[in-house]
Amino acid sequence: MSTPLTPKAERTRNHILDTALTLFRTQGYETTTLRDIAAAAECSLGLTYRYFARKEDLVLVLYSRMVQETNAEIAQLPPVGMAERFQQTMSKRLEQVTPYRDSVLFRSGTITNPTSDVSLFGEAAADMRQQTLEAFVMLVRESRDAPRNALAETLAALLYSLHFGIILFWLIDRSAEQQHSKRLLEFSATLIARFQPLLSLPLVSSSLNQLAAVLRPVFVGES
Amino acid sequence: MSTPLTPKAERTRNHILDTALTLFRTQGYETTTLRDIAAAAECSLGLTYRYFARKEDLVLVLYSRMVQETNAEIAQLPPVGMAERFQQTMSKRLEQVTPYRDSVLFRSGTITNPTSDVSLFGEAAADMRQQTLEAFVMLVRESRDAPRNALAETLAALLYSLHFGIILFWLIDRSAEQQHSKRLLEFSATLIARFQPLLSLPLVSSSLNQLAAVLRPVFVGES
């Protein structure tokens, strides 16, 4: 897929992908085969293979779409406070993953299993995590109350880690419409705004630097 | 299992359980059947069924053993500071779950899927979570630097939530011997000790109360 696709090929590829994602949502990831996808998309199995050699590739393309969408949203955020920019980003992120919540793709632990080919935290998604971290740097830097340079990188890594923490919490949240997760997001934003004036205290900023150094290798990757 | 077992029956039951746990670790949870367990334990399938009607029951007994072990360890902690008591408890907890780390039981997302019968966060384990929360109340209350009454309950709920946060982090941590998770635990203990003097400030204690109210329904249960 290194050479650009023709418009027709691009449409076919997107049609196969959309069909696959519908099947993952409705009948589950594990039980859906490439053959099922080809049949539902009314494509030959050969054509389907040409675009997606493995079922895992479809999931990685889904992640990649989500990452591009999230990063584009971050680029368009208004220059309000950092806490509000984080809250807006996360609200949309939770909306984005909600259709897949009951899918076996999420339920099976695929995304939390770092040895799986389609884990959010595995090797295959490492570049996407790095790209999203860079978007989070923008989220922090272009906020009205952006902190000084070095701390901005730290805060971006912490907010990106918190973003995964909220998604993992949302996965185990059984309340109606995951209301507890929404409350956790609101609370996080309130807390960030409330304690932001303290961030420049040396004891606070050094603690945050240490925490970012611990979380970053797991949530983003070894640098 | 409401009537007490004879010593011989108790031994048989433990033998079946140990055999099952070995199979879960070596060949994975999903692929192990009750028939495999009976064969490996050299028991009849009928006898195995008498003690464990479903494979899920074996997992719940494993959780229950772990909970009893952790709670017994908390009861024996020295009356040092809260941060150190938490660190000691968590170090042993991570040692306890390490043999199961690569098992499909963990890897399959069984434990993070709240709709699974054997989820750590589902209905079936709700009583165990409540018991462990009570042990964490003891962890806080009997520490040398125990805070005043109401805050002790809040801190127990927060430490118990942090305990699950560290376990989830440990699950996705691919570093050798999960060294990042160990660093996260050390850092958490350092941070708790460092900021403990601030806990009685009204703005801090009210934030902690709010956070506990958000986390508790998901990590412990609706009260």
Short mmCIF file of C-alpha atoms in Angstrom, two decimals:
data_model
loop_
_atom_site.label_atom_id
_atom_site.label_comp_id
_atom_site.label_asym_id
_atom_site.label_seq_id
_atom_site.Cartn_x
_atom_site.Cartn_y
_atom_site.Cartn_z
CA MET A 1 0.00 0.00 0.00
CA SER A 2 3.04 2.26 -0.45
CA THR A 3 1.95 3.29 -3.97
CA PRO A 4 -1.13 5.56 -4.06
CA LEU A 5 -4.40 3.87 -4.98
CA THR A 6 -6.55 4.97 -7.90
CA PRO A 7 -9.83 6.64 -6.83
CA LYS A 8 -11.74 3.48 -7.76
CA ALA A 9 -9.36 1.24 -5.80
CA GLU A 10 -9.57 3.63 -2.84
CA ARG A 11 -13.39 3.35 -2.90
CA THR A 12 -13.22 -0.46 -3.07
CA ARG A 13 -10.75 -0.57 -0.18
CA ASN A 14 -12.93 1.73 1.94
CA HIS A 15 -16.02 -0.33 1.08
CA ILE A 16 -14.27 -3.53 2.25
CA LEU A 17 -13.09 -1.78 5.42
CA ASP A 18 -16.55 -0.39 6.26
CA THR A 19 -18.10 -3.82 5.66
CA ALA A 20 -15.50 -5.44 7.92
CA LEU A 21 -16.05 -2.93 10.72
CA THR A 22 -19.81 -3.50 10.56
CA LEU A 23 -19.24 -7.25 10.87
CA PHE A 24 -16.78 -6.77 13.76
CA ARG A 25 -19.41 -4.71 15.58
CA THR A 26 -22.38 -6.97 14.84
CA GLN A 27 -20.93 -10.49 15.02
CA GLY A 28 -17.64 -9.89 16.81
CA TYR A 29 -14.02 -9.69 15.74
CA GLU A 30 -12.87 -13.22 16.56
CA THR A 31 -15.70 -14.96 14.74
CA THR A 32 -15.48 -12.86 11.55
CA THR A 33 -13.28 -14.31 8.78
CA LEU A 34 -11.85 -12.58 5.70
CA ARG A 35 -14.19 -14.85 3.73
CA ASP A 36 -17.22 -13.44 5.61
CA ILE A 37 -16.00 -9.93 4.89
CA ALA A 38 -15.54 -10.62 1.19
CA ALA A 39 -19.03 -12.17 0.96
CA ALA A 40 -20.72 -9.28 2.80
CA ALA A 41 -18.82 -6.70 0.71
CA GLU A 42 -19.76 -8.62 -2.46
CA CYS A 43 -16.10 -8.76 -3.48
CA SER A 44 -14.05 -11.79 -4.45
CA LEU A 45 -11.83 -13.21 -1.73
CA GLY A 46 -8.85 -12.53 -3.99
CA LEU A 47 -9.68 -8.83 -4.26
CA THR A 48 -10.22 -8.60 -0.51
CA TYR A 49 -6.80 -10.22 0.11
CA ARG A 50 -5.18 -7.74 -2.24
CA TYR A 51 -6.16 -4.86 0.04
CA PHE A 52 -6.02 -6.61 3.41
CA ALA A 53 -3.69 -9.59 3.63
CA ARG A 54 -4.69 -10.32 7.26
CA LYS A 55 -7.73 -9.54 9.37
CA GLU A 56 -5.40 -7.70 11.77
CA ASP A 57 -4.63 -5.18 9.02
CA LEU A 58 -8.28 -4.10 9.05
CA VAL A 59 -8.06 -3.33 12.77
CA LEU A 60 -4.87 -1.35 12.32
CA VAL A 61 -6.55 0.68 9.58
CA LEU A 62 -9.45 1.31 11.97
CA TYR A 63 -7.00 2.55 14.63
CA SER A 64 -5.25 4.66 12.05
CA ARG A 65 -8.56 6.28 11.02
CA MET A 66 -9.39 6.99 14.66
CA VAL A 67 -5.96 8.48 15.29
CA GLN A 68 -6.22 10.73 12.24
CA GLU A 69 -9.69 11.84 13.31
CA THR A 70 -8.56 12.59 16.88
CA ASN A 71 -5.44 14.40 15.72
CA ALA A 72 -7.46 16.49 13.26
CA GLU A 73 -9.86 17.41 16.07
CA ILE A 74 -6.97 18.47 18.29
CA ALA A 75 -5.61 20.66 15.47
CA GLN A 76 -8.98 22.46 15.32
CA LEU A 77 -9.52 23.02 19.04
CA PRO A 78 -10.18 26.60 20.11
CA PRO A 79 -7.33 28.27 22.05
CA VAL A 80 -9.08 27.89 25.41
CA GLY A 81 -7.53 26.43 28.59
CA MET A 82 -5.64 23.16 28.55
CA ALA A 83 -8.18 21.38 30.79
CA GLU A 84 -11.04 22.31 28.46
CA ARG A 85 -9.08 21.28 25.37
CA PHE A 86 -8.39 17.90 27.01
CA GLN A 87 -12.04 17.46 27.97
CA GLN A 88 -13.27 18.24 24.44
CA THR A 89 -10.75 15.82 22.93
CA MET A 90 -11.66 13.01 25.32
CA SER A 91 -15.44 13.47 24.90
CA LYS A 92 -15.05 12.98 21.18
CA ARG A 93 -12.64 10.08 21.72
CA LEU A 94 -15.20 8.24 23.87
CA GLU A 95 -17.94 8.89 21.30
CA GLN A 96 -15.58 7.52 18.66
CA VAL A 97 -14.93 4.20 20.44
CA THR A 98 -18.50 3.69 21.72
CA PRO A 99 -19.75 1.80 18.62
CA TYR A 100 -17.01 -0.80 19.21
CA ARG A 101 -17.55 -1.14 22.94
CA ASP A 102 -19.47 -4.42 22.80
CA SER A 103 -17.42 -5.84 19.97
CA VAL A 104 -15.31 -8.87 20.75
CA LEU A 105 -12.46 -6.73 19.46
CA PHE A 106 -12.57 -4.79 22.73
CA ARG A 107 -14.12 -7.42 24.94
CA SER A 108 -11.61 -10.11 24.10
CA GLY A 109 -8.80 -8.13 25.59
CA THR A 110 -7.31 -7.77 22.14
CA ILE A 111 -6.61 -4.14 22.78
CA THR A 112 -5.18 -4.60 26.28
CA ASN A 113 -3.03 -7.58 25.32
CA PRO A 114 0.33 -6.04 24.38
CA THR A 115 1.48 -9.26 22.69
CA SER A 116 -1.49 -9.24 20.31
CA ASP A 117 -0.90 -7.97 16.77
CA VAL A 118 -3.82 -5.59 17.15
CA SER A 119 -3.19 -4.31 20.66
CA LEU A 120 -3.39 -0.56 21.23
CA PHE A 121 -0.18 -0.97 23.23
CA GLY A 122 1.77 -3.32 20.93
CA GLU A 123 4.51 -2.76 18.36
CA ALA A 124 2.16 -2.46 15.39
CA ALA A 125 0.47 0.63 16.84
CA ALA A 126 3.70 2.25 18.14
CA ASP A 127 3.88 4.86 15.35
CA MET A 128 0.24 5.80 15.85
CA ARG A 129 0.83 6.31 19.58
CA GLN A 130 3.81 8.51 18.78
CA GLN A 131 1.69 10.59 16.36
CA THR A 132 -1.05 11.03 18.93
CA LEU A 133 1.47 12.04 21.58
CA GLU A 134 2.62 14.77 19.17
CA ALA A 135 -1.00 15.89 18.77
CA PHE A 136 -1.24 16.04 22.57
CA VAL A 137 1.86 18.25 22.64
CA MET A 138 -0.09 20.60 20.36
CA LEU A 139 -3.13 20.26 22.63
CA VAL A 140 -1.00 21.59 25.52
CA ARG A 141 1.18 24.13 23.68
CA GLU A 142 -1.66 25.90 21.90
CA SER A 143 -3.83 26.25 24.97
CA ARG A 144 -4.41 29.72 26.42
CA ASP A 145 -2.62 28.74 29.62
CA ALA A 146 0.22 26.70 28.09
CA PRO A 147 3.08 26.11 30.52
CA ARG A 148 6.72 26.78 29.70
CA ASN A 149 8.49 24.54 27.19
CA ALA A 150 9.86 21.50 29.00
CA LEU A 151 6.80 21.13 31.19
CA ALA A 152 4.54 21.16 28.10
CA GLU A 153 6.13 17.90 26.87
CA THR A 154 5.66 16.36 30.30
CA LEU A 155 2.03 17.44 30.53
CA ALA A 156 1.35 16.12 27.03
CA ALA A 157 2.72 12.69 28.02
CA LEU A 158 0.67 12.74 31.23
CA LEU A 159 -2.56 13.79 29.49
CA TYR A 160 -2.00 11.14 26.84
CA SER A 161 -1.49 8.52 29.59
CA LEU A 162 -4.61 9.80 31.38
CA HIS A 163 -6.46 9.44 28.06
CA PHE A 164 -5.61 5.71 28.07
CA GLY A 165 -6.45 5.46 31.77
CA ILE A 166 -9.92 6.87 31.08
CA ILE A 167 -10.41 4.50 28.14
CA LEU A 168 -9.45 1.47 30.29
CA PHE A 169 -11.81 2.71 33.04
CA TRP A 170 -14.56 3.15 30.42
CA LEU A 171 -14.01 -0.45 29.27
CA ILE A 172 -14.76 -1.85 32.73
CA ASP A 173 -17.52 0.71 33.51
CA ARG A 174 -20.86 -1.13 33.45
CA SER A 175 -23.06 1.86 34.30
CA ALA A 176 -25.72 3.12 31.87
CA GLU A 177 -23.99 4.95 29.01
CA GLN A 178 -20.76 4.71 31.04
CA GLN A 179 -21.81 7.68 33.12
CA HIS A 180 -19.05 7.05 35.67
CA SER A 181 -16.43 7.40 32.95
CA LYS A 182 -17.98 10.67 31.86
CA ARG A 183 -17.89 11.85 35.47
CA LEU A 184 -14.24 10.79 35.72
CA LEU A 185 -13.46 12.86 32.63
CA GLU A 186 -15.29 15.90 34.02
CA PHE A 187 -13.58 15.49 37.36
CA SER A 188 -10.16 15.18 35.69
CA ALA A 189 -10.72 18.39 33.75
CA THR A 190 -11.89 20.23 36.88
CA LEU A 191 -8.86 19.00 38.82
CA ILE A 192 -6.41 19.98 36.07
CA ALA A 193 -7.90 23.48 35.94
CA ARG A 194 -7.93 23.77 39.74
CA PHE A 195 -4.33 22.68 40.31
CA GLN A 196 -2.79 24.21 37.20
CA PRO A 197 -1.47 27.25 39.14
CA LEU A 198 0.64 24.84 41.23
CA LEU A 199 2.32 23.20 38.24
CA SER A 200 5.27 25.57 38.27
CA LEU A 201 6.19 24.76 41.90
CA PRO A 202 9.48 22.84 41.73
CA LEU A 203 8.25 19.95 43.90
CA VAL A 204 5.13 19.56 41.73
CA SER A 205 6.87 19.85 38.36
CA SER A 206 9.63 17.41 39.39
CA SER A 207 6.99 14.90 40.53
CA LEU A 208 5.17 15.27 37.21
CA ASN A 209 8.42 14.77 35.29
CA GLN A 210 9.09 11.58 37.24
CA LEU A 211 5.56 10.29 36.69
CA ALA A 212 5.75 11.00 32.94
CA ALA A 213 9.08 9.13 32.77
CA VAL A 214 7.41 6.08 34.36
CA LEU A 215 4.20 6.10 32.29
CA ARG A 216 5.55 7.09 28.90
CA PRO A 217 7.47 3.88 28.01
CA VAL A 218 4.33 1.79 28.50
CA PHE A 219 1.64 4.12 27.13
CA VAL A 220 3.69 5.53 24.25
CA GLY A 221 6.84 3.42 23.82
CA GLU A 222 10.52 3.23 24.68
CA SER A 223 12.18 6.35 23.31
CA MET B 1 -20.30 -25.71 48.93
CA SER B 2 -22.29 -24.32 51.85
CA THR B 3 -21.83 -27.46 54.01
CA PRO B 4 -18.26 -27.99 55.26
CA LEU B 5 -16.24 -30.59 53.38
CA THR B 6 -14.61 -33.57 55.09
CA PRO B 7 -10.80 -33.34 55.23
CA LYS B 8 -10.54 -35.91 52.44
CA ALA B 9 -13.06 -34.06 50.25
CA GLU B 10 -11.22 -30.81 50.94
CA ARG B 11 -7.94 -32.39 49.77
CA THR B 12 -9.59 -33.72 46.61
CA ARG B 13 -11.12 -30.33 45.87
CA ASN B 14 -7.77 -28.57 46.37
CA HIS B 15 -6.03 -31.14 44.20
CA ILE B 16 -8.53 -30.53 41.37
CA LEU B 17 -8.13 -26.77 41.77
CA ASP B 18 -4.31 -26.91 41.73
CA THR B 19 -4.39 -29.13 38.66
CA ALA B 20 -6.77 -26.73 36.92
CA LEU B 21 -4.63 -23.69 37.73
CA THR B 22 -1.54 -25.44 36.37
CA LEU B 23 -3.40 -26.20 33.13
CA PHE B 24 -4.70 -22.61 32.89
CA ARG B 25 -1.12 -21.36 33.21
CA THR B 26 0.48 -23.88 30.85
CA GLN B 27 -2.11 -24.34 28.10
CA GLY B 28 -4.37 -21.34 28.65
CA TYR B 29 -7.78 -20.84 30.20
CA GLU B 30 -9.96 -20.83 27.08
CA THR B 31 -8.56 -24.05 25.67
CA THR B 32 -8.73 -26.04 28.93
CA THR B 33 -11.92 -28.07 29.44
CA LEU B 34 -13.27 -29.62 32.63
CA ARG B 35 -12.57 -32.98 30.96
CA ASP B 36 -8.85 -32.03 30.60
CA ILE B 37 -8.77 -31.03 34.25
CA ALA B 38 -10.36 -34.29 35.40
CA ALA B 39 -7.90 -36.31 33.30
CA ALA B 40 -4.84 -34.41 34.55
CA ALA B 41 -6.06 -34.66 38.16
CA GLU B 42 -6.74 -38.38 37.67
CA CYS B 43 -10.30 -37.90 38.93
CA SER B 44 -13.51 -38.97 37.24
CA LEU B 45 -15.37 -36.23 35.36
CA GLY B 46 -18.33 -36.84 37.68
CA LEU B 47 -16.24 -36.15 40.80
CA THR B 48 -14.74 -33.04 39.21
CA TYR B 49 -18.25 -31.74 38.39
CA ARG B 50 -19.33 -32.36 41.98
CA TYR B 51 -16.80 -29.79 43.20
CA PHE B 52 -16.77 -27.42 40.25
CA ALA B 53 -19.93 -27.32 38.16
CA ARG B 54 -18.42 -24.82 35.70
CA LYS B 55 -14.89 -23.90 34.68
CA GLU B 56 -15.69 -20.33 35.79
CA ASP B 57 -16.09 -21.60 39.37
CA LEU B 58 -12.42 -22.58 39.38
CA VAL B 59 -11.40 -19.05 38.46
CA LEU B 60 -13.60 -17.57 41.15
CA VAL B 61 -12.01 -19.90 43.71
CA LEU B 62 -8.60 -18.74 42.47
CA TYR B 63 -9.65 -15.09 42.98
CA SER B 64 -11.05 -15.95 46.36
CA ARG B 65 -7.73 -17.56 47.40
CA MET B 66 -5.82 -14.52 46.21
CA VAL B 67 -8.16 -12.18 48.06
CA GLN B 68 -7.81 -14.16 51.29
CA GLU B 69 -4.03 -14.18 50.91
CA THR B 70 -3.87 -10.43 50.26
CA ASN B 71 -6.25 -9.64 53.11
CA ALA B 72 -4.25 -11.86 55.49
CA GLU B 73 -1.07 -10.03 54.46
CA ILE B 74 -2.69 -6.65 55.11
CA ALA B 75 -3.75 -7.85 58.56
CA GLN B 76 -0.11 -8.68 59.36
CA LEU B 77 1.49 -5.47 58.06
CA PRO B 78 3.72 -3.61 60.54
CA PRO B 79 2.29 -0.29 61.82
CA VAL B 80 4.55 1.80 59.57
CA GLY B 81 3.40 4.65 57.31
CA MET B 82 0.45 4.26 54.96
CA ALA B 83 2.59 4.63 51.82
CA GLU B 84 4.92 1.84 52.93
CA ARG B 85 2.01 -0.41 53.89
CA PHE B 86 0.52 0.15 50.44
CA GLN B 87 3.82 -0.56 48.71
CA GLN B 88 4.35 -3.81 50.63
CA THR B 89 0.81 -4.96 49.85
CA MET B 90 1.14 -4.19 46.14
CA SER B 91 4.57 -5.81 45.80
CA LYS B 92 3.13 -9.06 47.11
CA ARG B 93 0.02 -8.63 44.97
CA LEU B 94 2.10 -8.36 41.79
CA GLU B 95 4.17 -11.41 42.82
CA GLN B 96 0.88 -13.23 43.37
CA VAL B 97 -0.53 -12.55 39.89
CA THR B 98 2.78 -12.98 38.00
CA PRO B 99 2.42 -16.76 37.42
CA TYR B 100 -0.88 -16.06 35.62
CA ARG B 101 0.40 -13.16 33.53
CA ASP B 102 0.83 -15.09 30.29
CA SER B 103 -2.25 -17.22 30.81
CA VAL B 104 -5.06 -16.75 28.37
CA LEU B 105 -7.12 -16.06 31.49
CA PHE B 106 -5.46 -12.63 31.71
CA ARG B 107 -4.53 -12.19 28.10
CA SER B 108 -8.00 -12.86 26.76
CA GLY B 109 -9.37 -9.84 28.51
CA THR B 110 -11.44 -12.12 30.69
CA ILE B 111 -10.53 -10.09 33.73
CA THR B 112 -11.12 -6.69 32.13
CA ASN B 113 -14.41 -7.69 30.51
CA PRO B 114 -17.04 -6.72 33.09
CA THR B 115 -19.71 -8.80 31.33
CA SER B 116 -17.64 -11.98 31.68
CA ASP B 117 -18.55 -14.39 34.47
CA VAL B 118 -14.96 -14.38 35.64
CA SER B 119 -14.17 -10.68 35.35
CA LEU B 120 -12.41 -9.03 38.29
CA PHE B 121 -14.95 -6.22 37.85
CA GLY B 122 -18.15 -8.24 37.33
CA GLU B 123 -21.01 -9.23 39.60
CA ALA B 124 -19.54 -12.60 40.58
CA ALA B 125 -16.49 -10.97 42.21
CA ALA B 126 -18.43 -8.08 43.83
CA ASP B 127 -18.29 -9.55 47.35
CA MET B 128 -14.56 -10.19 47.05
CA ARG B 129 -13.97 -6.61 45.99
CA GLN B 130 -15.98 -5.42 48.97
CA GLN B 131 -13.90 -7.61 51.31
CA THR B 132 -10.66 -6.31 49.87
CA LEU B 133 -11.87 -2.73 50.20
CA GLU B 134 -12.42 -3.47 53.90
CA ALA B 135 -8.88 -4.81 54.16
CA PHE B 136 -7.66 -1.58 52.56
CA VAL B 137 -9.57 0.41 55.19
CA MET B 138 -7.49 -1.54 57.74
CA LEU B 139 -4.35 -0.85 55.70
CA VAL B 140 -5.02 2.89 56.10
CA ARG B 141 -6.45 2.98 59.64
CA GLU B 142 -3.68 0.95 61.25
CA SER B 143 -0.86 2.87 59.66
CA ARG B 144 1.33 5.05 61.86
CA ASP B 145 0.17 8.18 60.05
CA ALA B 146 -3.52 7.26 59.68
CA PRO B 147 -5.68 10.27 58.81
CA ARG B 148 -8.88 11.17 60.67
CA ASN B 149 -11.92 8.94 60.29
CA ALA B 150 -13.87 10.02 57.20
CA LEU B 151 -10.74 10.61 55.15
CA ALA B 152 -9.48 7.10 55.98
CA GLU B 153 -12.46 5.57 54.10
CA THR B 154 -11.77 7.83 51.13
CA LEU B 155 -8.07 7.01 51.07
CA ALA B 156 -8.83 3.29 51.30
CA ALA B 157 -11.13 3.53 48.25
CA LEU B 158 -8.48 5.53 46.37
CA LEU B 159 -5.64 3.15 47.23
CA TYR B 160 -7.81 0.21 46.26
CA SER B 161 -8.58 1.91 42.92
CA LEU B 162 -4.88 2.68 42.46
CA HIS B 163 -4.18 -1.00 43.15
CA PHE B 164 -6.35 -1.92 40.14
CA GLY B 165 -4.79 0.88 38.09
CA ILE B 166 -1.33 -0.56 38.75
CA ILE B 167 -2.53 -4.08 37.88
CA LEU B 168 -4.01 -2.86 34.57
CA PHE B 169 -0.76 -0.98 33.84
CA TRP B 170 1.22 -4.13 34.69
CA LEU B 171 -0.93 -6.11 32.23
CA ILE B 172 0.05 -3.88 29.31
CA ASP B 173 3.67 -3.42 30.48
CA ARG B 174 5.94 -5.36 28.11
CA SER B 175 9.25 -4.45 29.77
CA ALA B 176 11.49 -7.16 31.27
CA GLU B 177 9.95 -8.34 34.54
CA GLN B 178 7.48 -5.46 34.23
CA GLN B 179 10.07 -3.08 35.62
CA HIS B 180 8.00 -0.04 34.62
CA SER B 181 5.12 -1.26 36.77
CA LYS B 182 7.50 -1.70 39.69
CA ARG B 183 8.75 1.84 39.14
CA LEU B 184 5.16 3.09 39.01
CA LEU B 185 4.48 1.40 42.34
CA GLU B 186 7.63 2.91 43.92
CA PHE B 187 6.77 6.32 42.51
CA SER B 188 3.19 6.07 43.83
CA ALA B 189 4.44 5.24 47.31
CA THR B 190 6.95 8.11 47.22
CA LEU B 191 4.26 10.52 46.06
CA ILE B 192 1.79 9.41 48.72
CA ALA B 193 4.41 9.89 51.43
CA ARG B 194 5.49 13.26 50.01
CA PHE B 195 2.02 14.76 49.70
CA GLN B 196 0.47 13.15 52.78
CA PRO B 197 0.92 16.34 54.87
CA LEU B 198 -1.35 18.16 52.39
CA LEU B 199 -4.23 15.68 52.72
CA SER B 200 -5.93 17.62 55.47
CA LEU B 201 -6.15 20.83 53.40
CA PRO B 202 -9.87 21.30 52.64
CA LEU B 203 -9.35 21.75 48.89
CA VAL B 204 -7.25 18.56 48.73
CA SER B 205 -9.53 16.41 50.90
CA SER B 206 -12.65 17.54 49.03
CA SER B 207 -10.99 16.70 45.70
CA LEU B 208 -10.04 13.26 47.03
CA ASN B 209 -13.59 12.66 48.24
CA GLN B 210 -14.93 13.55 44.81
CA LEU B 211 -12.43 11.31 43.07
CA ALA B 212 -13.25 8.38 45.37
CA ALA B 213 -16.97 8.88 44.65
CA VAL B 214 -16.27 8.61 40.92
CA LEU B 215 -13.90 5.61 41.04
CA ARG B 216 -15.56 3.52 43.73
CA PRO B 217 -18.72 2.43 41.83
CA VAL B 218 -16.60 0.95 39.03
CA PHE B 219 -13.65 -0.49 40.97
CA VAL B 220 -15.66 -1.71 43.97
CA GLY B 221 -19.38 -1.59 43.12
CA GLU B 222 -22.50 0.51 43.50
CA SER B 223 -23.10 0.99 47.19
#
